[in-house]
């Protein structure tokens, strides 16, 4: 366990679906989270909060790791130009090896925010429109079983309001520890997940663009299709566009799309997952993530994610019109409300209310073995990026961990 430093200057790519039985438990946890965050905004003229100390951050991180029963936790908190960083637990289980500073992580669904920003840059350049249909850019790709690409727009894909089915990626990557070990190096083309989705009817028809509370379901399928749209518009792979437009532009030196490379760059902490039916953790660090593609294959670091979201929210990547579109949100479905009370979704961007007023912005990432959580104030002045390694399929523990993570982010952004 290392002391923090002070510096100057899928279903597995989202929260897993809950069966009917645990919904009451989820509702109770959600209510508890809301109650735990129910504090009033400090009155004008009140004494400002004391600066975050390394000791306090380490204490907070250790408490959350105990609640999560994970192997390691890394957190990076920024207030203006002041940055604090802490790692607790073990980088490698059973070794006592400390968690490194600014570790490489599999960002999972945080990838969607970079893909969305790339699509919105293309919209700003008038190379595509958010009203363009999937059929326009990908003729014949979305058809059959009630799926109709002529009714689905780019905006629908970005906002998860297309109704497209979201297949369970573990059907291909493995639901058990032996299956995962057997398949971890397999290359699965993301197109197979799209094909699997289109063998199912849509969950609902594409939303009316004027509906303030449309039907909503989180679907990685939409972002797989967005990657194909980017390629059709630009003539280049989506990963190259994301790299040139965002990664290289912002100097995100720890961020890349790994392709078929199954290894995380150094430094990193190892990821661990307790699969259903297993008595212990399986090390899930080394694996081929090509299947996740534009829905969740990115590797990054806390510093890079902070830099990206800060640039995005402060207008450094998009013109005002496109940034406003990205931040125009709709309520998420009941399933996601149980995990993240009050959550709303824009175009590749999540919003959740803060206890002290306003909202936090960012995106979650979930993968076998890892939680990635980000939170940014609307003005980009405060940020939190945290990663927990050591995940389970147990719903009670998942909900307890989610409550602890959101509570920690809220306290850091509110200066409490």
mmCIF file of N, CA, C and O in Angstrom, residues 155 158-160 216 223 325-330 344-351 361:
data_model
loop_
_atom_site.group_PDB
_atom_site.id
_atom_site.type_symbol
_atom_site.label_atom_id
_atom_site.label_comp_id
_atom_site.label_asym_id
_atom_site.label_seq_id
_atom_site.Cartn_x
_atom_site.Cartn_y
_atom_site.Cartn_z
ATOM 1 N N UNK A 155 -27.793 10.136 -33.912
ATOM 2 C CA UNK A 155 -28.120 10.578 -32.548
ATOM 3 C C UNK A 155 -28.646 9.413 -31.713
ATOM 4 O O UNK A 155 -28.286 9.265 -30.537
ATOM 5 N N UNK A 158 -25.722 7.344 -30.524
ATOM 6 C CA UNK A 158 -24.935 8.028 -29.501
ATOM 7 C C UNK A 158 -25.632 8.032 -28.149
ATOM 8 O O UNK A 158 -24.992 7.941 -27.097
ATOM 9 N N UNK A 159 -26.951 8.139 -28.159
ATOM 10 C CA UNK A 159 -27.721 8.351 -26.926
ATOM 11 C C UNK A 159 -28.332 7.076 -26.360
ATOM 12 O O UNK A 159 -28.964 7.103 -25.312
ATOM 13 N N UNK A 160 -28.160 5.952 -27.029
ATOM 14 C CA UNK A 160 -28.753 4.682 -26.597
ATOM 15 C C UNK A 160 -30.289 4.716 -26.643
ATOM 16 O O UNK A 160 -30.957 4.143 -25.779
ATOM 17 N N UNK A 216 -35.126 4.052 -23.296
ATOM 18 C CA UNK A 216 -33.664 4.062 -23.285
ATOM 19 C C UNK A 216 -33.157 2.696 -22.875
ATOM 20 O O UNK A 216 -33.665 2.101 -21.916
ATOM 21 N N UNK A 223 -22.612 1.616 -30.518
ATOM 22 C CA UNK A 223 -21.258 2.164 -30.652
ATOM 23 C C UNK A 223 -20.396 1.329 -31.599
ATOM 24 O O UNK A 223 -19.490 1.872 -32.243
ATOM 25 N N UNK A 325 -25.086 19.773 -27.558
ATOM 26 C CA UNK A 325 -25.810 18.566 -27.957
ATOM 27 C C UNK A 325 -25.348 17.363 -27.139
ATOM 28 O O UNK A 325 -26.163 16.547 -26.688
ATOM 29 N N UNK A 326 -24.054 17.281 -26.922
ATOM 30 C CA UNK A 326 -23.502 16.165 -26.158
ATOM 31 C C UNK A 326 -24.013 16.178 -24.723
ATOM 32 O O UNK A 326 -24.230 15.129 -24.108
ATOM 33 N N UNK A 327 -24.236 17.385 -24.185
ATOM 34 C CA UNK A 327 -24.662 17.521 -22.787
ATOM 35 C C UNK A 327 -26.178 17.630 -22.634
ATOM 36 O O UNK A 327 -26.664 17.880 -21.530
ATOM 37 N N UNK A 328 -26.907 17.434 -23.702
ATOM 38 C CA UNK A 328 -28.373 17.386 -23.604
ATOM 39 C C UNK A 328 -28.759 15.959 -23.252
ATOM 40 O O UNK A 328 -28.585 15.038 -24.042
ATOM 41 N N UNK A 329 -29.271 15.767 -22.052
ATOM 42 C CA UNK A 329 -29.434 14.417 -21.511
ATOM 43 C C UNK A 329 -30.895 14.008 -21.386
ATOM 44 O O UNK A 329 -31.797 14.841 -21.346
ATOM 45 N N UNK A 330 -31.092 12.696 -21.305
ATOM 46 C CA UNK A 330 -32.415 12.103 -21.069
ATOM 47 C C UNK A 330 -32.282 11.120 -19.922
ATOM 48 O O UNK A 330 -31.186 10.627 -19.633
ATOM 49 N N UNK A 344 -28.605 10.552 -15.940
ATOM 50 C CA UNK A 344 -29.121 10.919 -17.254
ATOM 51 C C UNK A 344 -28.005 10.715 -18.270
ATOM 52 O O UNK A 344 -26.828 10.712 -17.903
ATOM 53 N N UNK A 345 -28.384 10.543 -19.534
ATOM 54 C CA UNK A 345 -27.381 10.231 -20.557
ATOM 55 C C UNK A 345 -27.528 11.179 -21.725
ATOM 56 O O UNK A 345 -28.635 11.430 -22.211
ATOM 57 N N UNK A 346 -26.391 11.737 -22.157
ATOM 58 C CA UNK A 346 -26.372 12.611 -23.321
ATOM 59 C C UNK A 346 -25.890 11.859 -24.543
ATOM 60 O O UNK A 346 -26.338 10.757 -24.819
ATOM 61 N N UNK A 347 -24.934 12.419 -25.264
ATOM 62 C CA UNK A 347 -24.349 11.752 -26.417
ATOM 63 C C UNK A 347 -22.966 11.251 -26.028
ATOM 64 O O UNK A 347 -21.970 11.959 -26.135
ATOM 65 N N UNK A 348 -22.930 10.041 -25.466
ATOM 66 C CA UNK A 348 -21.669 9.489 -24.983
ATOM 67 C C UNK A 348 -21.179 10.116 -23.702
ATOM 68 O O UNK A 348 -19.989 10.053 -23.391
ATOM 69 N N UNK A 349 -22.080 10.707 -22.922
ATOM 70 C CA UNK A 349 -21.714 11.415 -21.700
ATOM 71 C C UNK A 349 -22.787 11.181 -20.643
ATOM 72 O O UNK A 349 -23.979 11.285 -20.933
ATOM 73 N N UNK A 350 -22.353 10.842 -19.435
ATOM 74 C CA UNK A 350 -23.269 10.597 -18.327
ATOM 75 C C UNK A 350 -23.327 11.809 -17.403
ATOM 76 O O UNK A 350 -22.327 12.477 -17.184
ATOM 77 N N UNK A 351 -24.514 12.030 -16.830
ATOM 78 C CA UNK A 351 -24.729 13.102 -15.864
ATOM 79 C C UNK A 351 -25.408 12.519 -14.634
ATOM 80 O O UNK A 351 -26.313 11.690 -14.747
ATOM 81 N N UNK A 361 -20.173 14.942 -14.335
ATOM 82 C CA UNK A 361 -20.180 14.461 -15.692
ATOM 83 C C UNK A 361 -19.057 13.455 -15.882
ATOM 84 O O UNK A 361 -18.079 13.451 -15.141
#
